[in-house]
Amino acid sequence: MNYTQTLAYLYNSLPVYQRIGAAAYKKDLNNTIALLAGLGNPEKNLKSIHIAGTNGKGSVSHNLASIFQEAGFKTGLYTSPHLKDFRERIRINGEKISKTYIVDFVEKNRQLFEKIQPSFFEMTVAMAFSYFGEKKVDIAIIETGMGGRLDSTNVLTPDLSIITNISWDHTQFLGDTLAKIATEKAGIIKQGVPVIIGETQPETTTVFVQKAKAMNAPLYFADKQIDIKETYTEDTTNGFLMHFDVFDQKGKALYKDVQTPLTGDYQLKNFKSVLLAAQLFQYKLADKMAVTRGIANCITNTQLQGRWQVLSKQPLTIADTGHNQAGLSYIVHQLQTIQHEKLHIVFGVVNDKDLGKILPLLPLNAKYYFCQAKIPRALDARVLQQKAKQYGLEGKTYVSVKNALRRAKYHATTNDLIFVGGSTFVAAEVI
């Protein structure tokens, strides 16, 4: 098979959660364990940082990868889902996995796949670990998919675990309380391996403390260890640049005038986890400036997209992949901080989203352009429109995301603000 045929085989032969939802979810690690055993257990020799959480794990993963890159380490990065290209999921020093490697890997292991019948995600994890092993990366930054305990990536014994935060998402799989969701995420905590918790939350703190104690794992709460003060946001030709200073828990300055293209107040929470991880790896990151360079060059080094991404300046048009209750809360808050005349929101969701939790968050004074991404899991735009109307949100439906954005731009004036989001897949179609 050529590359196009290989991708078609992977998408059509293996269950893909992003496309079909619950039917692709596996409730154990047996397939992953069997797959990796058939591949010679490449994960056993990987130095790694393992990252879970409801929101922010992608930003934390990419920033850490960029920091290690800047420090001279050959750095693997595994994330999901991809926005445009399957190869975005697996990178070394920012370079996507080659098409040739994917074709050869599938051809070589096709019998193994057909014997085990893994999900698409299980296969992708196995491919990533094999690739990083063969290419002898110095460190691999590994982002979980949905949860933690039963996530395919959880066969790792990492050098550090990070859990960014806990909010409501995928409750049908992870539980209907924050404590239950935290218990699933805490499944990545390993015996004796240090763990960073990004946010101290009343409903989840006890879960993490008890799990870490049971696993004899050193436990750190990033928001108790690191303090960040935003100084200002700079308006540049291509977007925005946020500047901030970093202090330890005693008020001692650690970094001055750190600059990041990942703007938005919510990113400051993510950077606390990133910077605490950098502190814990200080013995390896001998070049202190690698930390600030890594944060400043994150998008250039790792090709991260979809985080408060400026698509155009006049009118200001922003896309973001935030799609759950906490993520959309951050987005709505951020929209309110930007001066504008009228707000236009291009919005679509997947069909298993709890609309009762997210629609009440959205601003009433916006004009909505309801749409659906080109995936089977997308909720019909007309159904979304009717549900939104129950919460006082008014707008028309459009046949595609791009058509919805086109109409928003047509109606918007120079001083208006356009936001595109609601789903990773909606943002992906306009980036």
mmCIF file of N, CA and C in Angstrom, residues 348-415:
data_model
loop_
_atom_site.group_PDB
_atom_site.id
_atom_site.type_symbol
_atom_site.label_atom_id
_atom_site.label_comp_id
_atom_site.label_asym_id
_atom_site.label_seq_id
_atom_site.Cartn_x
_atom_site.Cartn_y
_atom_site.Cartn_z
ATOM 1 N N GLY A 348 -19.821 24.743 16.588
ATOM 2 C CA GLY A 348 -20.281 23.381 16.334
ATOM 3 C C GLY A 348 -19.751 22.469 17.420
ATOM 4 N N VAL A 349 -20.424 21.340 17.644
ATOM 5 C CA VAL A 349 -20.019 20.408 18.697
ATOM 6 C C VAL A 349 -20.146 18.972 18.192
ATOM 7 N N VAL A 350 -19.625 18.033 18.985
ATOM 8 C CA VAL A 350 -19.827 16.616 18.681
ATOM 9 C C VAL A 350 -21.109 16.144 19.346
ATOM 10 N N ASN A 351 -21.625 15.013 18.892
ATOM 11 C CA ASN A 351 -22.981 14.622 19.290
ATOM 12 C C ASN A 351 -23.111 14.008 20.677
ATOM 13 N N ASP A 352 -21.978 13.773 21.383
ATOM 14 C CA ASP A 352 -22.088 13.237 22.737
ATOM 15 C C ASP A 352 -21.815 14.311 23.793
ATOM 16 N N LYS A 353 -21.777 15.566 23.375
ATOM 17 C CA LYS A 353 -21.493 16.671 24.293
ATOM 18 C C LYS A 353 -22.729 16.984 25.132
ATOM 19 N N ASP A 354 -22.522 17.248 26.416
ATOM 20 C CA ASP A 354 -23.616 17.614 27.319
ATOM 21 C C ASP A 354 -23.920 19.095 27.107
ATOM 22 N N LEU A 355 -24.887 19.370 26.255
ATOM 23 C CA LEU A 355 -25.199 20.758 25.892
ATOM 24 C C LEU A 355 -25.738 21.552 27.076
ATOM 25 N N GLY A 356 -26.345 20.866 28.032
ATOM 26 C CA GLY A 356 -26.869 21.552 29.205
ATOM 27 C C GLY A 356 -25.781 22.164 30.068
ATOM 28 N N LYS A 357 -24.545 21.687 29.897
ATOM 29 C CA LYS A 357 -23.432 22.244 30.664
ATOM 30 C C LYS A 357 -22.692 23.349 29.903
ATOM 31 N N ILE A 358 -22.703 23.296 28.565
ATOM 32 C CA ILE A 358 -21.891 24.262 27.820
ATOM 33 C C ILE A 358 -22.688 25.423 27.221
ATOM 34 N N LEU A 359 -23.923 25.192 26.778
ATOM 35 C CA LEU A 359 -24.676 26.277 26.143
ATOM 36 C C LEU A 359 -24.974 27.440 27.106
ATOM 37 N N PRO A 360 -25.256 27.186 28.399
ATOM 38 C CA PRO A 360 -25.498 28.317 29.302
ATOM 39 C C PRO A 360 -24.271 29.211 29.509
ATOM 40 N N LEU A 361 -23.087 28.711 29.139
ATOM 41 C CA LEU A 361 -21.867 29.509 29.304
ATOM 42 C C LEU A 361 -21.710 30.574 28.226
ATOM 43 N N LEU A 362 -22.357 30.370 27.080
ATOM 44 C CA LEU A 362 -22.108 31.208 25.913
ATOM 45 C C LEU A 362 -22.820 32.554 26.023
ATOM 46 N N PRO A 363 -22.192 33.609 25.490
ATOM 47 C CA PRO A 363 -22.765 34.964 25.620
ATOM 48 C C PRO A 363 -24.049 35.134 24.810
ATOM 49 N N LEU A 364 -25.016 35.822 25.414
ATOM 50 C CA LEU A 364 -26.307 36.064 24.760
ATOM 51 C C LEU A 364 -26.213 37.150 23.700
ATOM 52 N N ASN A 365 -25.229 38.029 23.827
ATOM 53 C CA ASN A 365 -25.153 39.192 22.931
ATOM 54 C C ASN A 365 -24.331 38.916 21.677
ATOM 55 N N ALA A 366 -24.163 37.655 21.317
ATOM 56 C CA ALA A 366 -23.395 37.297 20.119
ATOM 57 C C ALA A 366 -24.328 36.829 19.004
ATOM 58 N N LYS A 367 -23.843 36.949 17.789
ATOM 59 C CA LYS A 367 -24.557 36.399 16.638
ATOM 60 C C LYS A 367 -23.924 35.050 16.316
ATOM 61 N N TYR A 368 -24.746 33.998 16.231
ATOM 62 C CA TYR A 368 -24.220 32.641 16.088
ATOM 63 C C TYR A 368 -24.364 32.117 14.663
ATOM 64 N N TYR A 369 -23.366 31.335 14.278
ATOM 65 C CA TYR A 369 -23.315 30.684 12.973
ATOM 66 C C TYR A 369 -23.119 29.196 13.266
ATOM 67 N N PHE A 370 -24.220 28.456 13.339
ATOM 68 C CA PHE A 370 -24.156 27.053 13.759
ATOM 69 C C PHE A 370 -23.749 26.163 12.584
ATOM 70 N N CYS A 371 -22.849 25.228 12.862
ATOM 71 C CA CYS A 371 -22.305 24.400 11.782
ATOM 72 C C CYS A 371 -21.897 23.051 12.350
ATOM 73 N N GLN A 372 -21.455 22.156 11.483
ATOM 74 C CA GLN A 372 -20.960 20.855 11.935
ATOM 75 C C GLN A 372 -19.717 20.486 11.145
ATOM 76 N N ALA A 373 -18.739 19.925 11.868
ATOM 77 C CA ALA A 373 -17.495 19.493 11.224
ATOM 78 C C ALA A 373 -17.757 18.268 10.358
ATOM 79 N N LYS A 374 -16.826 17.994 9.463
ATOM 80 C CA LYS A 374 -16.985 16.872 8.531
ATOM 81 C C LYS A 374 -16.521 15.559 9.162
ATOM 82 N N ILE A 375 -17.167 15.194 10.272
ATOM 83 C CA ILE A 375 -16.909 13.894 10.899
ATOM 84 C C ILE A 375 -18.250 13.300 11.305
ATOM 85 N N PRO A 376 -18.364 11.964 11.345
ATOM 86 C CA PRO A 376 -19.647 11.346 11.703
ATOM 87 C C PRO A 376 -20.153 11.731 13.088
ATOM 88 N N ARG A 377 -19.251 12.064 14.019
ATOM 89 C CA ARG A 377 -19.652 12.402 15.391
ATOM 90 C C ARG A 377 -20.212 13.815 15.522
ATOM 91 N N ALA A 378 -20.126 14.616 14.493
ATOM 92 C CA ALA A 378 -20.587 16.006 14.600
ATOM 93 C C ALA A 378 -22.098 16.056 14.804
ATOM 94 N N LEU A 379 -22.541 16.932 15.712
ATOM 95 C CA LEU A 379 -23.970 17.114 15.926
ATOM 96 C C LEU A 379 -24.553 17.931 14.785
ATOM 97 N N ASP A 380 -25.697 17.502 14.295
ATOM 98 C CA ASP A 380 -26.379 18.217 13.219
ATOM 99 C C ASP A 380 -26.574 19.683 13.617
ATOM 100 N N ALA A 381 -26.201 20.586 12.716
ATOM 101 C CA ALA A 381 -26.260 22.021 13.015
ATOM 102 C C ALA A 381 -27.677 22.483 13.350
ATOM 103 N N ARG A 382 -28.677 21.850 12.738
ATOM 104 C CA ARG A 382 -30.060 22.246 13.009
ATOM 105 C C ARG A 382 -30.489 21.849 14.419
ATOM 106 N N VAL A 383 -30.012 20.679 14.859
ATOM 107 C CA VAL A 383 -30.301 20.241 16.236
ATOM 108 C C VAL A 383 -29.627 21.191 17.224
ATOM 109 N N LEU A 384 -28.368 21.555 16.931
ATOM 110 C CA LEU A 384 -27.634 22.487 17.790
ATOM 111 C C LEU A 384 -28.346 23.835 17.851
ATOM 112 N N GLN A 385 -28.811 24.307 16.707
ATOM 113 C CA GLN A 385 -29.514 25.592 16.651
ATOM 114 C C GLN A 385 -30.754 25.572 17.553
ATOM 115 N N GLN A 386 -31.529 24.507 17.493
ATOM 116 C CA GLN A 386 -32.748 24.408 18.290
ATOM 117 C C GLN A 386 -32.434 24.337 19.784
ATOM 118 N N LYS A 387 -31.402 23.574 20.134
ATOM 119 C CA LYS A 387 -30.993 23.484 21.546
ATOM 120 C C LYS A 387 -30.505 24.851 22.041
ATOM 121 N N ALA A 388 -29.710 25.524 21.207
ATOM 122 C CA ALA A 388 -29.152 26.818 21.592
ATOM 123 C C ALA A 388 -30.262 27.848 21.796
ATOM 124 N N LYS A 389 -31.305 27.752 20.987
ATOM 125 C CA LYS A 389 -32.415 28.707 21.078
ATOM 126 C C LYS A 389 -33.083 28.632 22.443
ATOM 127 N N GLN A 390 -33.085 27.449 23.056
ATOM 128 C CA GLN A 390 -33.674 27.280 24.384
ATOM 129 C C GLN A 390 -32.922 28.079 25.446
ATOM 130 N N TYR A 391 -31.662 28.426 25.126
ATOM 131 C CA TYR A 391 -30.833 29.199 26.062
ATOM 132 C C TYR A 391 -30.664 30.653 25.604
ATOM 133 N N GLY A 392 -31.494 31.064 24.635
ATOM 134 C CA GLY A 392 -31.481 32.452 24.187
ATOM 135 C C GLY A 392 -30.378 32.779 23.195
ATOM 136 N N LEU A 393 -29.788 31.752 22.597
ATOM 137 C CA LEU A 393 -28.708 31.962 21.631
ATOM 138 C C LEU A 393 -29.285 31.894 20.224
ATOM 139 N N GLU A 394 -29.150 32.977 19.476
ATOM 140 C CA GLU A 394 -29.796 33.078 18.172
ATOM 141 C C GLU A 394 -28.783 33.032 17.035
ATOM 142 N N GLY A 395 -29.134 32.342 15.967
ATOM 143 C CA GLY A 395 -28.271 32.299 14.796
ATOM 144 C C GLY A 395 -28.810 31.360 13.739
ATOM 145 N N LYS A 396 -28.168 31.381 12.580
ATOM 146 C CA LYS A 396 -28.566 30.530 11.466
ATOM 147 C C LYS A 396 -27.646 29.317 11.368
ATOM 148 N N THR A 397 -28.061 28.326 10.576
ATOM 149 C CA THR A 397 -27.243 27.142 10.347
ATOM 150 C C THR A 397 -26.569 27.242 8.982
ATOM 151 N N TYR A 398 -25.432 26.571 8.861
ATOM 152 C CA TYR A 398 -24.653 26.617 7.624
ATOM 153 C C TYR A 398 -24.182 25.209 7.268
ATOM 154 N N VAL A 399 -23.982 24.980 5.989
ATOM 155 C CA VAL A 399 -23.712 23.628 5.505
ATOM 156 C C VAL A 399 -22.302 23.151 5.836
ATOM 157 N N SER A 400 -21.408 24.078 6.167
ATOM 158 C CA SER A 400 -20.041 23.686 6.503
ATOM 159 C C SER A 400 -19.436 24.723 7.442
ATOM 160 N N VAL A 401 -18.356 24.345 8.086
ATOM 161 C CA VAL A 401 -17.653 25.274 8.977
ATOM 162 C C VAL A 401 -17.109 26.452 8.181
ATOM 163 N N LYS A 402 -16.503 26.157 7.047
ATOM 164 C CA LYS A 402 -15.909 27.226 6.238
ATOM 165 C C LYS A 402 -16.965 28.187 5.715
ATOM 166 N N ASN A 403 -18.125 27.657 5.359
ATOM 167 C CA ASN A 403 -19.204 28.519 4.884
ATOM 168 C C ASN A 403 -19.717 29.407 6.025
ATOM 169 N N ALA A 404 -19.785 28.845 7.226
ATOM 170 C CA ALA A 404 -20.216 29.631 8.386
ATOM 171 C C ALA A 404 -19.228 30.765 8.659
ATOM 172 N N LEU A 405 -17.931 30.464 8.590
ATOM 173 C CA LEU A 405 -16.926 31.507 8.808
ATOM 174 C C LEU A 405 -16.993 32.559 7.698
ATOM 175 N N ARG A 406 -17.219 32.120 6.479
ATOM 176 C CA ARG A 406 -17.322 33.055 5.350
ATOM 177 C C ARG A 406 -18.463 34.055 5.589
ATOM 178 N N ARG A 407 -19.599 33.552 6.085
ATOM 179 C CA ARG A 407 -20.741 34.442 6.337
ATOM 180 C C ARG A 407 -20.467 35.355 7.530
ATOM 181 N N ALA A 408 -19.764 34.833 8.538
ATOM 182 C CA ALA A 408 -19.422 35.677 9.684
ATOM 183 C C ALA A 408 -18.545 36.839 9.244
ATOM 184 N N LYS A 409 -17.580 36.552 8.370
ATOM 185 C CA LYS A 409 -16.699 37.608 7.866
ATOM 186 C C LYS A 409 -17.474 38.614 7.015
ATOM 187 N N TYR A 410 -18.465 38.120 6.282
ATOM 188 C CA TYR A 410 -19.285 38.994 5.437
ATOM 189 C C TYR A 410 -20.070 39.991 6.299
ATOM 190 N N HIS A 411 -20.591 39.496 7.432
ATOM 191 C CA HIS A 411 -21.424 40.349 8.291
ATOM 192 C C HIS A 411 -20.601 41.215 9.236
ATOM 193 N N ALA A 412 -19.373 40.843 9.513
ATOM 194 C CA ALA A 412 -18.568 41.554 10.509
ATOM 195 C C ALA A 412 -17.938 42.815 9.929
ATOM 196 N N THR A 413 -17.823 43.826 10.769
ATOM 197 C CA THR A 413 -17.083 45.030 10.405
ATOM 198 C C THR A 413 -15.668 44.925 10.965
ATOM 199 N N THR A 414 -14.826 45.869 10.621
ATOM 200 C CA THR A 414 -13.422 45.839 11.030
ATOM 201 C C THR A 414 -13.250 45.754 12.539
ATOM 202 N N ASN A 415 -14.134 46.392 13.297
ATOM 203 C CA ASN A 415 -14.007 46.440 14.755
ATOM 204 C C ASN A 415 -14.756 45.322 15.474
#
